[in-house]
């Protein structure tokens, strides 16, 4: 993955992210492209985002999902970030929401540990298909370790687990 952040003004920033994964044991690969424009209101940032999820198939055309959205972070509590996101998946014609929280534990000037957790919710009433009984989709647990290499460059190794909850798509 490569994640780049650009300060456009003192209040406006642009995030661009590219991510690729390939399974060594299954016939599966995924390409994610993501962008977000954020306006900083102080302890609150918000702005539009757009995500492209591509699932290349060997020998076939690319299967893809497109998600416009709006995202916000709240940093009013010291060392804590609350994340909110609302997205619309165009192919399935459904809304998707995510809520997360992370805590930054500063170890030294150039290194921190950031545990986090998020939960997602799908508005099944807006979906083109039916989920069985539950609208909750997954929980993600992560641990990031940002390392400031320079004043403007940070390397962030992380480990994360994505766990399905409730009933999944048939």
PDB file of C-alpha atoms in Angstrom:
ATOM      1  CA  UNK A   1       0.000   0.000   0.000  1.00  0.00           C
ATOM      2  CA  UNK A   2       1.042   3.553  -0.588  1.00  0.00           C
ATOM      3  CA  UNK A   3      -0.714   6.392   1.243  1.00  0.00           C
ATOM      4  CA  UNK A   4       0.084  10.007   0.366  1.00  0.00           C
ATOM      5  CA  UNK A   5      -1.195  13.173   2.041  1.00  0.00           C
ATOM      6  CA  UNK A   6      -0.889  16.616   0.498  1.00  0.00           C
ATOM      7  CA  UNK A   7      -1.555  19.888   2.333  1.00  0.00           C
ATOM      8  CA  UNK A   8      -3.312  22.039  -0.263  1.00  0.00           C
ATOM      9  CA  UNK A   9      -3.861  24.960   2.130  1.00  0.00           C
ATOM     10  CA  UNK A  10      -3.531  25.341   5.910  1.00  0.00           C
ATOM     11  CA  UNK A  11      -7.070  23.876   6.260  1.00  0.00           C
ATOM     12  CA  UNK A  12      -7.530  21.675   3.158  1.00  0.00           C
ATOM     13  CA  UNK A  13      -5.727  18.389   2.494  1.00  0.00           C
ATOM     14  CA  UNK A  14      -5.879  15.644  -0.125  1.00  0.00           C
ATOM     15  CA  UNK A  15      -5.254  11.964   0.642  1.00  0.00           C
ATOM     16  CA  UNK A  16      -4.486   9.486  -2.158  1.00  0.00           C
ATOM     17  CA  UNK A  17      -4.089   5.776  -1.433  1.00  0.00           C
ATOM     18  CA  UNK A  18      -3.295   2.738  -3.601  1.00  0.00           C
ATOM     19  CA  UNK A  19      -3.397  -0.817  -2.277  1.00  0.00           C
ATOM     20  CA  UNK A  20      -2.840  -4.226  -3.881  1.00  0.00           C
ATOM     21  CA  UNK A  21      -3.167  -7.770  -2.536  1.00  0.00           C
ATOM     22  CA  UNK A  22      -2.822 -11.184  -4.123  1.00  0.00           C
ATOM     23  CA  UNK A  23      -3.551 -14.529  -2.534  1.00  0.00           C
ATOM     24  CA  UNK A  24      -0.816 -17.116  -2.731  1.00  0.00           C
ATOM     25  CA  UNK A  25      -3.263 -19.977  -2.280  1.00  0.00           C
ATOM     26  CA  UNK A  26      -6.436 -18.801  -4.047  1.00  0.00           C
ATOM     27  CA  UNK A  27      -7.190 -17.335  -7.449  1.00  0.00           C
ATOM     28  CA  UNK A  28      -7.811 -13.871  -5.997  1.00  0.00           C
ATOM     29  CA  UNK A  29      -6.334 -10.398  -6.271  1.00  0.00           C
ATOM     30  CA  UNK A  30      -7.580  -6.940  -5.347  1.00  0.00           C
ATOM     31  CA  UNK A  31      -6.637  -3.376  -6.282  1.00  0.00           C
ATOM     32  CA  UNK A  32      -8.020  -0.493  -4.202  1.00  0.00           C
ATOM     33  CA  UNK A  33      -7.686   3.162  -5.176  1.00  0.00           C
ATOM     34  CA  UNK A  34      -8.916   5.779  -2.762  1.00  0.00           C
ATOM     35  CA  UNK A  35      -8.996   9.534  -2.474  1.00  0.00           C
ATOM     36  CA  UNK A  36     -10.338  11.929   0.166  1.00  0.00           C
ATOM     37  CA  UNK A  37     -10.490  15.695   0.378  1.00  0.00           C
ATOM     38  CA  UNK A  38     -10.598  16.957   3.983  1.00  0.00           C
ATOM     39  CA  UNK A  39     -11.291  20.358   5.476  1.00  0.00           C
ATOM     40  CA  UNK A  40      -9.925  20.972   8.982  1.00  0.00           C
ATOM     41  CA  UNK A  41     -12.389  22.729  11.297  1.00  0.00           C
ATOM     42  CA  UNK A  42     -10.117  22.312  14.352  1.00  0.00           C
ATOM     43  CA  UNK A  43     -11.010  19.223  16.384  1.00  0.00           C
ATOM     44  CA  UNK A  44     -13.233  18.094  13.478  1.00  0.00           C
ATOM     45  CA  UNK A  45     -12.278  17.303   9.869  1.00  0.00           C
ATOM     46  CA  UNK A  46     -14.704  16.333   7.111  1.00  0.00           C
ATOM     47  CA  UNK A  47     -14.911  15.926   3.387  1.00  0.00           C
ATOM     48  CA  UNK A  48     -15.877  13.828   0.388  1.00  0.00           C
ATOM     49  CA  UNK A  49     -14.156  10.603  -0.604  1.00  0.00           C
ATOM     50  CA  UNK A  50     -14.196   8.150  -3.473  1.00  0.00           C
ATOM     51  CA  UNK A  51     -13.134   4.486  -3.451  1.00  0.00           C
ATOM     52  CA  UNK A  52     -12.511   2.075  -6.312  1.00  0.00           C
ATOM     53  CA  UNK A  53     -12.258  -1.626  -5.492  1.00  0.00           C
ATOM     54  CA  UNK A  54     -11.018  -3.705  -8.437  1.00  0.00           C
ATOM     55  CA  UNK A  55     -11.005  -7.489  -8.498  1.00  0.00           C
ATOM     56  CA  UNK A  56      -8.972  -8.601 -11.510  1.00  0.00           C
ATOM     57  CA  UNK A  57      -9.934 -11.997 -12.863  1.00  0.00           C
ATOM     58  CA  UNK A  58      -7.378 -14.019 -14.744  1.00  0.00           C
ATOM     59  CA  UNK A  59      -8.261 -13.803 -18.440  1.00  0.00           C
ATOM     60  CA  UNK A  60     -11.495 -11.817 -17.846  1.00  0.00           C
ATOM     61  CA  UNK A  61     -12.447  -8.179 -17.473  1.00  0.00           C
ATOM     62  CA  UNK A  62     -12.000  -6.432 -14.144  1.00  0.00           C
ATOM     63  CA  UNK A  63     -14.883  -6.681 -11.710  1.00  0.00           C
ATOM     64  CA  UNK A  64     -15.178  -3.400  -9.768  1.00  0.00           C
ATOM     65  CA  UNK A  65     -17.075  -1.533  -7.077  1.00  0.00           C
ATOM     66  CA  UNK A  66     -17.317   2.253  -6.818  1.00  0.00           C
ATOM     67  CA  UNK A  67     -18.123   4.087  -3.580  1.00  0.00           C
ATOM     68  CA  UNK A  68     -18.574   7.839  -3.233  1.00  0.00           C
ATOM     69  CA  UNK A  69     -18.778   8.893   0.399  1.00  0.00           C
ATOM     70  CA  UNK A  70     -18.282  11.444   3.098  1.00  0.00           C
ATOM     71  CA  UNK A  71     -15.877  10.977   6.009  1.00  0.00           C
ATOM     72  CA  UNK A  72     -15.163  12.799   9.245  1.00  0.00           C
ATOM     73  CA  UNK A  73     -12.772  12.545  12.170  1.00  0.00           C
ATOM     74  CA  UNK A  74     -13.157  14.010  15.623  1.00  0.00           C
ATOM     75  CA  UNK A  75     -10.069  14.622  17.790  1.00  0.00           C
ATOM     76  CA  UNK A  76     -11.612  16.502  20.717  1.00  0.00           C
ATOM     77  CA  UNK A  77     -10.463  13.850  23.255  1.00  0.00           C
ATOM     78  CA  UNK A  78      -6.655  13.908  23.782  1.00  0.00           C
ATOM     79  CA  UNK A  79      -4.784  11.158  21.854  1.00  0.00           C
ATOM     80  CA  UNK A  80      -8.097   9.746  20.576  1.00  0.00           C
ATOM     81  CA  UNK A  81      -9.540   9.846  17.080  1.00  0.00           C
ATOM     82  CA  UNK A  82     -13.164   8.997  16.325  1.00  0.00           C
ATOM     83  CA  UNK A  83     -13.863   8.180  12.688  1.00  0.00           C
ATOM     84  CA  UNK A  84     -17.237   8.298  10.905  1.00  0.00           C
ATOM     85  CA  UNK A  85     -17.863   7.355   7.291  1.00  0.00           C
ATOM     86  CA  UNK A  86     -20.955   7.099   5.090  1.00  0.00           C
ATOM     87  CA  UNK A  87     -20.680   5.582   1.608  1.00  0.00           C
ATOM     88  CA  UNK A  88     -22.938   4.572  -1.258  1.00  0.00           C
ATOM     89  CA  UNK A  89     -21.895   1.444  -3.172  1.00  0.00           C
ATOM     90  CA  UNK A  90     -23.056   2.082  -6.742  1.00  0.00           C
ATOM     91  CA  UNK A  91     -23.261  -1.513  -8.036  1.00  0.00           C
ATOM     92  CA  UNK A  92     -25.345  -2.892  -5.151  1.00  0.00           C
ATOM     93  CA  UNK A  93     -27.148   0.445  -4.714  1.00  0.00           C
ATOM     94  CA  UNK A  94     -26.779   0.430  -0.938  1.00  0.00           C
ATOM     95  CA  UNK A  95     -25.542   2.660   1.843  1.00  0.00           C
ATOM     96  CA  UNK A  96     -22.667   1.532   4.070  1.00  0.00           C
ATOM     97  CA  UNK A  97     -21.582   3.179   7.339  1.00  0.00           C
ATOM     98  CA  UNK A  98     -18.488   2.813   9.471  1.00  0.00           C
ATOM     99  CA  UNK A  99     -17.625   3.976  12.991  1.00  0.00           C
ATOM    100  CA  UNK A 100     -14.156   3.649  14.458  1.00  0.00           C
ATOM    101  CA  UNK A 101     -11.969   4.792  17.309  1.00  0.00           C
ATOM    102  CA  UNK A 102      -8.196   4.771  17.781  1.00  0.00           C
ATOM    103  CA  UNK A 103      -5.839   5.844  20.541  1.00  0.00           C
ATOM    104  CA  UNK A 104      -2.309   7.184  19.983  1.00  0.00           C
ATOM    105  CA  UNK A 105       0.223   6.183  22.641  1.00  0.00           C
ATOM    106  CA  UNK A 106       3.368   8.224  22.039  1.00  0.00           C
ATOM    107  CA  UNK A 107       6.428   6.120  22.865  1.00  0.00           C
ATOM    108  CA  UNK A 108       9.009   8.758  21.867  1.00  0.00           C
ATOM    109  CA  UNK A 109       9.179  11.804  19.550  1.00  0.00           C
ATOM    110  CA  UNK A 110       9.370   9.661  16.405  1.00  0.00           C
ATOM    111  CA  UNK A 111       7.404   6.515  17.348  1.00  0.00           C
ATOM    112  CA  UNK A 112       3.848   5.754  18.535  1.00  0.00           C
ATOM    113  CA  UNK A 113       1.557   2.774  18.913  1.00  0.00           C
ATOM    114  CA  UNK A 114      -2.016   3.240  17.687  1.00  0.00           C
ATOM    115  CA  UNK A 115      -4.548   0.510  18.534  1.00  0.00           C
ATOM    116  CA  UNK A 116      -7.914   0.900  16.835  1.00  0.00           C
ATOM    117  CA  UNK A 117     -11.261  -0.772  16.256  1.00  0.00           C
ATOM    118  CA  UNK A 118     -14.104  -0.104  13.815  1.00  0.00           C
ATOM    119  CA  UNK A 119     -17.506  -1.566  13.037  1.00  0.00           C
ATOM    120  CA  UNK A 120     -19.495  -1.414   9.815  1.00  0.00           C
ATOM    121  CA  UNK A 121     -23.215  -1.317   9.158  1.00  0.00           C
ATOM    122  CA  UNK A 122     -25.020  -1.916   5.855  1.00  0.00           C
ATOM    123  CA  UNK A 123     -28.431  -0.383   5.247  1.00  0.00           C
ATOM    124  CA  UNK A 124     -30.085  -3.553   3.965  1.00  0.00           C
ATOM    125  CA  UNK A 125     -33.293  -1.687   3.164  1.00  0.00           C
ATOM    126  CA  UNK A 126     -31.369   0.215   0.479  1.00  0.00           C
ATOM    127  CA  UNK A 127     -29.647  -2.893  -0.936  1.00  0.00           C
ATOM    128  CA  UNK A 128     -30.292  -4.601  -4.250  1.00  0.00           C
ATOM    129  CA  UNK A 129     -30.033  -7.930  -2.412  1.00  0.00           C
ATOM    130  CA  UNK A 130     -31.025  -9.162   1.040  1.00  0.00           C
ATOM    131  CA  UNK A 131     -28.750  -9.934   3.960  1.00  0.00           C
ATOM    132  CA  UNK A 132     -30.343 -12.533   6.187  1.00  0.00           C
ATOM    133  CA  UNK A 133     -31.035 -11.024   9.611  1.00  0.00           C
ATOM    134  CA  UNK A 134     -28.200  -8.717  10.606  1.00  0.00           C
ATOM    135  CA  UNK A 135     -27.303  -5.316   9.230  1.00  0.00           C
ATOM    136  CA  UNK A 136     -23.865  -5.328  10.887  1.00  0.00           C
ATOM    137  CA  UNK A 137     -21.153  -6.528   8.518  1.00  0.00           C
ATOM    138  CA  UNK A 138     -17.683  -6.652  10.100  1.00  0.00           C
ATOM    139  CA  UNK A 139     -15.371  -5.494  12.873  1.00  0.00           C
ATOM    140  CA  UNK A 140     -11.797  -4.470  12.145  1.00  0.00           C
ATOM    141  CA  UNK A 141      -9.123  -4.476  14.849  1.00  0.00           C
ATOM    142  CA  UNK A 142      -5.732  -2.917  14.119  1.00  0.00           C
ATOM    143  CA  UNK A 143      -2.415  -1.944  15.630  1.00  0.00           C
ATOM    144  CA  UNK A 144      -0.368   0.683  13.792  1.00  0.00           C
ATOM    145  CA  UNK A 145       3.185   1.759  14.607  1.00  0.00           C
ATOM    146  CA  UNK A 146       3.896   5.120  12.911  1.00  0.00           C
ATOM    147  CA  UNK A 147       7.587   5.967  12.651  1.00  0.00           C
ATOM    148  CA  UNK A 148       8.463   9.569  11.723  1.00  0.00           C
ATOM    149  CA  UNK A 149      11.364   9.248   9.270  1.00  0.00           C
ATOM    150  CA  UNK A 150      11.523  12.980   8.567  1.00  0.00           C
ATOM    151  CA  UNK A 151       9.350  15.978   9.387  1.00  0.00           C
ATOM    152  CA  UNK A 152       7.107  15.156   6.379  1.00  0.00           C
ATOM    153  CA  UNK A 153       7.532  11.386   5.842  1.00  0.00           C
ATOM    154  CA  UNK A 154       6.070   8.726   8.145  1.00  0.00           C
ATOM    155  CA  UNK A 155       6.369   4.958   7.719  1.00  0.00           C
ATOM    156  CA  UNK A 156       3.422   3.133   9.318  1.00  0.00           C
ATOM    157  CA  UNK A 157       3.716  -0.640   9.633  1.00  0.00           C
ATOM    158  CA  UNK A 158       0.507  -2.216  10.900  1.00  0.00           C
ATOM    159  CA  UNK A 159      -1.327  -5.444  11.513  1.00  0.00           C
ATOM    160  CA  UNK A 160      -5.094  -5.727  11.230  1.00  0.00           C
ATOM    161  CA  UNK A 161      -7.820  -8.324  11.325  1.00  0.00           C
ATOM    162  CA  UNK A 162     -11.187  -8.007   9.604  1.00  0.00           C
ATOM    163  CA  UNK A 163     -13.842 -10.205  11.239  1.00  0.00           C
ATOM    164  CA  UNK A 164     -17.311 -10.788   9.733  1.00  0.00           C
ATOM    165  CA  UNK A 165     -20.236 -10.400  12.117  1.00  0.00           C
ATOM    166  CA  UNK A 166     -23.915 -11.132  11.698  1.00  0.00           C
ATOM    167  CA  UNK A 167     -25.208 -12.870   8.616  1.00  0.00           C
ATOM    168  CA  UNK A 168     -23.280 -12.371   5.399  1.00  0.00           C
ATOM    169  CA  UNK A 169     -24.475 -12.237   1.807  1.00  0.00           C
ATOM    170  CA  UNK A 170     -25.720 -15.582   0.518  1.00  0.00           C
TER     171      UNK A 170
END
